[in-house]
Coordinates of C-alpha atoms and ligand atoms in Angstrom, one line a residue:
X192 CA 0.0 0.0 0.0
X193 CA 1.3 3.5 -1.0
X194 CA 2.0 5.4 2.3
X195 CA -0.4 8.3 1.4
X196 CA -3.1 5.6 0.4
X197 CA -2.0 4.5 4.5
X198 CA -2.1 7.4 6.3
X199 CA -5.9 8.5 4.7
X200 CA -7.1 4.8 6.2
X201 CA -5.4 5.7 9.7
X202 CA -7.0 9.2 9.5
X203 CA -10.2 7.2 9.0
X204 CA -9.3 4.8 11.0
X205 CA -9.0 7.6 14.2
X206 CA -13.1 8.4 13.2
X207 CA -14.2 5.2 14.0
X208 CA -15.3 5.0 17.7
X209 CA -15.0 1.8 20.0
X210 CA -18.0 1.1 22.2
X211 CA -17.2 -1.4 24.1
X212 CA -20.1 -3.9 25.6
X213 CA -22.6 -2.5 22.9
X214 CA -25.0 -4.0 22.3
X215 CA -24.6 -6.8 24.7
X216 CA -21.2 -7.2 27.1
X217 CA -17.9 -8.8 25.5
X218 CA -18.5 -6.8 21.8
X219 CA -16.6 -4.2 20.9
X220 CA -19.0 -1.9 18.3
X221 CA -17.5 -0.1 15.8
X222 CA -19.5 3.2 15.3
X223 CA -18.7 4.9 12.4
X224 CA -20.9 8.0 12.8
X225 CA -18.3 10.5 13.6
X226 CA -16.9 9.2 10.5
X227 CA -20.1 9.9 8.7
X228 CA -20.2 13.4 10.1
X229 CA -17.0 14.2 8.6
X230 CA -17.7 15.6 5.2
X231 CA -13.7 15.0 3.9
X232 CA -13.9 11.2 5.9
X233 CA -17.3 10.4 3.9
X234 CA -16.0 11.6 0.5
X235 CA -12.4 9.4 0.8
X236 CA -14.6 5.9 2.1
X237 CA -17.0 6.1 -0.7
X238 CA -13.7 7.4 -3.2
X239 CA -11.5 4.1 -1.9
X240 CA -14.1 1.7 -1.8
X241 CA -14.7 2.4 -5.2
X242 CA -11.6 2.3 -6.5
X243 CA -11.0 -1.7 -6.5
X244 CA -14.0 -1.6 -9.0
X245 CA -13.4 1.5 -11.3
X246 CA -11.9 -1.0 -14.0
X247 CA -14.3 -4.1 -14.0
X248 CA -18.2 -4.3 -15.1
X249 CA -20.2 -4.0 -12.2
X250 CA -24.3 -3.9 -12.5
X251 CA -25.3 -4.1 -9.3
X252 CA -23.7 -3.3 -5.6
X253 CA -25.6 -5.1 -3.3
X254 CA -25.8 -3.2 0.3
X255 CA -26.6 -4.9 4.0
X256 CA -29.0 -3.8 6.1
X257 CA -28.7 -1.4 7.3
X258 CA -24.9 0.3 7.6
X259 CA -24.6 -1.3 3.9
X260 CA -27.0 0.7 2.8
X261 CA -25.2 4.0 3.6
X262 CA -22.1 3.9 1.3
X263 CA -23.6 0.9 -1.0
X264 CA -25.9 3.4 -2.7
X265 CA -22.6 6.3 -3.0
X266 CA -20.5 3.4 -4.6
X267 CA -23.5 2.3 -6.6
X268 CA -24.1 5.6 -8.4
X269 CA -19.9 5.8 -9.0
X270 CA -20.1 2.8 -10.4
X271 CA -23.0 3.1 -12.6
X272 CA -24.7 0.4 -11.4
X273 CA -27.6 -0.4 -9.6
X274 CA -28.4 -0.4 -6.0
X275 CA -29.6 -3.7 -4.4
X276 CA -31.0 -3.8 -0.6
X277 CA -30.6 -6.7 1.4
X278 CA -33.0 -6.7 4.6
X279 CA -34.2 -8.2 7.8
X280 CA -37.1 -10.5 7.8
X281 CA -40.8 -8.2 6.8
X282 CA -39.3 -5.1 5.4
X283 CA -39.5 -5.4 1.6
X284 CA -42.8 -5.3 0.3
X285 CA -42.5 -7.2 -2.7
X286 CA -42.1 -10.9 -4.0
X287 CA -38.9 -12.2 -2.1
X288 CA -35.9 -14.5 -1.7
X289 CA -34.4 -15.5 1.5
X290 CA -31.0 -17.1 2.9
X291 CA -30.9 -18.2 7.0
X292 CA -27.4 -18.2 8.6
X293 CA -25.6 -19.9 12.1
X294 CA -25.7 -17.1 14.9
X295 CA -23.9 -18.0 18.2
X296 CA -27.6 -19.3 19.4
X297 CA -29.9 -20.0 16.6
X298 CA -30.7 -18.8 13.4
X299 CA -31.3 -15.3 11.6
X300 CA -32.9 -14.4 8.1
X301 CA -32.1 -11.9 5.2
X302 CA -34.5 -11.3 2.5
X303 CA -33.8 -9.7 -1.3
X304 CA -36.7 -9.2 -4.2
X305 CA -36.9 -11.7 -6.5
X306 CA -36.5 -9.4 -9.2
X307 CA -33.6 -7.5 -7.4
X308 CA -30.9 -9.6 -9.6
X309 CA -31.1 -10.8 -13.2
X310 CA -29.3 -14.3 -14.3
X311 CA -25.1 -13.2 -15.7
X312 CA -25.6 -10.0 -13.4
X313 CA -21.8 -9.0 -12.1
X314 CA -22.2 -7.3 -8.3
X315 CA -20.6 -6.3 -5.2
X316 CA -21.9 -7.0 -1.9
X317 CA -21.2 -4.4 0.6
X318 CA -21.4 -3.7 4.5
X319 CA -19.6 -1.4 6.8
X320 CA -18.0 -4.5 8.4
X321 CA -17.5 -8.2 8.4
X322 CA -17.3 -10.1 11.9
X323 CA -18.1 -13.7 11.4
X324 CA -19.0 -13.5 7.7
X325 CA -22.5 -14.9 8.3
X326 CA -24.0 -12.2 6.8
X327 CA -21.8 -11.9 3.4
X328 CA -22.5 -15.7 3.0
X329 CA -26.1 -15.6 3.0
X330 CA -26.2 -12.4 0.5
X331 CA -24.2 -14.4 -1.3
X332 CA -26.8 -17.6 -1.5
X333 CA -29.2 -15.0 -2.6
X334 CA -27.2 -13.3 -5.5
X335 CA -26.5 -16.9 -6.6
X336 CA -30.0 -18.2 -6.0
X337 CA -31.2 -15.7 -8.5
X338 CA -28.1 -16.1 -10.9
X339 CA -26.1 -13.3 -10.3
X340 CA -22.6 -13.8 -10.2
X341 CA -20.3 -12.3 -7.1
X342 CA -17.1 -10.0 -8.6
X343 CA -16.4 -9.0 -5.5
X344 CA -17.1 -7.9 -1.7
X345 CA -16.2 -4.3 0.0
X346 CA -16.0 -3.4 3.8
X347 CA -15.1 -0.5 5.5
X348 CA -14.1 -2.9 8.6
X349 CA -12.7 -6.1 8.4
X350 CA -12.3 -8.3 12.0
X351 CA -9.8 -10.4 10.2
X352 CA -9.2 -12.3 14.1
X353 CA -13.1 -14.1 13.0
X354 CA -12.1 -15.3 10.0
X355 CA -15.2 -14.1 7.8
X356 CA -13.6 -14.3 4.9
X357 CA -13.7 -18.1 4.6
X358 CA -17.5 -18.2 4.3
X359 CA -17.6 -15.8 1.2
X360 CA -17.1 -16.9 -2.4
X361 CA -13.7 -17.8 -2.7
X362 CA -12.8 -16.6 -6.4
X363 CA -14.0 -13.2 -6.0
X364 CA -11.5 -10.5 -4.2
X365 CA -12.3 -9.1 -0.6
X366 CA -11.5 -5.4 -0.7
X367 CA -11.6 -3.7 3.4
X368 CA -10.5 -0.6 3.8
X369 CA -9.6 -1.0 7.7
X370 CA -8.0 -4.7 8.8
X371 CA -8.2 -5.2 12.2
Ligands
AMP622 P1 -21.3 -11.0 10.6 O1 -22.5 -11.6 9.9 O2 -20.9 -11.7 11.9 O3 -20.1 -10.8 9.6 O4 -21.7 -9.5 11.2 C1 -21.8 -8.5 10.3 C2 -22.9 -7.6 10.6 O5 -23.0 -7.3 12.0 C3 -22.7 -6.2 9.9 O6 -23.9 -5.8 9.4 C4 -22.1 -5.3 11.0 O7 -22.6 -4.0 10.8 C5 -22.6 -5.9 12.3 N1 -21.5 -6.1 13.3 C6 -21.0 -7.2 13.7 N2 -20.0 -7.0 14.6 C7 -19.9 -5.7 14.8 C8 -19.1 -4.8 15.6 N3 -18.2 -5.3 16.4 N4 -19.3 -3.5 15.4 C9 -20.2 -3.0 14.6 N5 -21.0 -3.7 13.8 C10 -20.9 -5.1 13.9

């Protein structure tokens, strides 16, 4: 990495704040509101998440409920691709898909419109961060469900100690801005 490249993801680094025992004891939550608030911070995340993708045919970036959904739709529109929401159980109104995934005790539920994805479409999932990966995988499931194809996956945070990264797609690149 070029050491300007590396001292913009330390400067956004310092904006994300550490709660620690939120929302239950033992997790450390990264909040990255007071990066959000920062009108130079917000322009460089959406500019270097973008920048793994500038050179290959994306036609849809696919954002997680709901932090994905925050920089999915900036990168989306940089892109010129579409913007694809992946939600909790009940929130779309429409025809729908969905994928289940492991939590530490039982089970929890994404759901994407059928029609969100066409068969041969190339997209990007996005979320703010990856933990245990559970959620990546079952956007995944749904991208491939309806025949899209994965090109790639884009995280602000990446908590590299969980090892998400073996749940996701394995031929398509993970981009994270911040590795902790
Ligand atoms: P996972 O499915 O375990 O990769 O968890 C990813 C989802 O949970 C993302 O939507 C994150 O926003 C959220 N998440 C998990 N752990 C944290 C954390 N330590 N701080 C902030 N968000 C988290």
């Amino acid at each position: 990495m070029q050491n300007h490249q590396k001292a913009i993801i330390d400067y956004l680094n310092s904006l994300i704040r550490t709660v620690p025992d939120f929302p239950k004891p033992g997790i450390q939550f990264k909040d990255i509101t007071p990066l959000l608030k920062n009108p130079e911070a917000l322009r460089l995340t959406t500019e270097l998440l973008v920048s793994p993708f500038r050179d290959i045919q994306v036609d849809a970036v696919v954002g997680l409920e709901s932090r994905g959904f925050l920089f999915g739709t900036n990168m989306a529109a940089e892109l010129h691709a579409g913007f694809v929401p992946v939600r909790k159980p009940n929130k779309l109104p429409s025809d729908k898909i969905f994928a289940e995934y492991e939590l530490e005790y039982g089970k929890d539920k994404v759901e994407m419109h059928s029609d969100a994805i066409k068969p041969g479409e190339r997209v990007v999932i996005h979320d703010d961060l990856i933990a245990t990966g559970g959620t990546a995988a079952a956007a995944t499931e749904l991208v491939e469900k309806l025949g899209g194809v994965v090109v790639g996956y884009s995280f602000i945070i990446e908590l590299s100690f969980l090892e998400g990264q073996q749940k996701l797609a394995q031929n398509a690149p993970v981009h994270s801005l911040i590795v902790l």
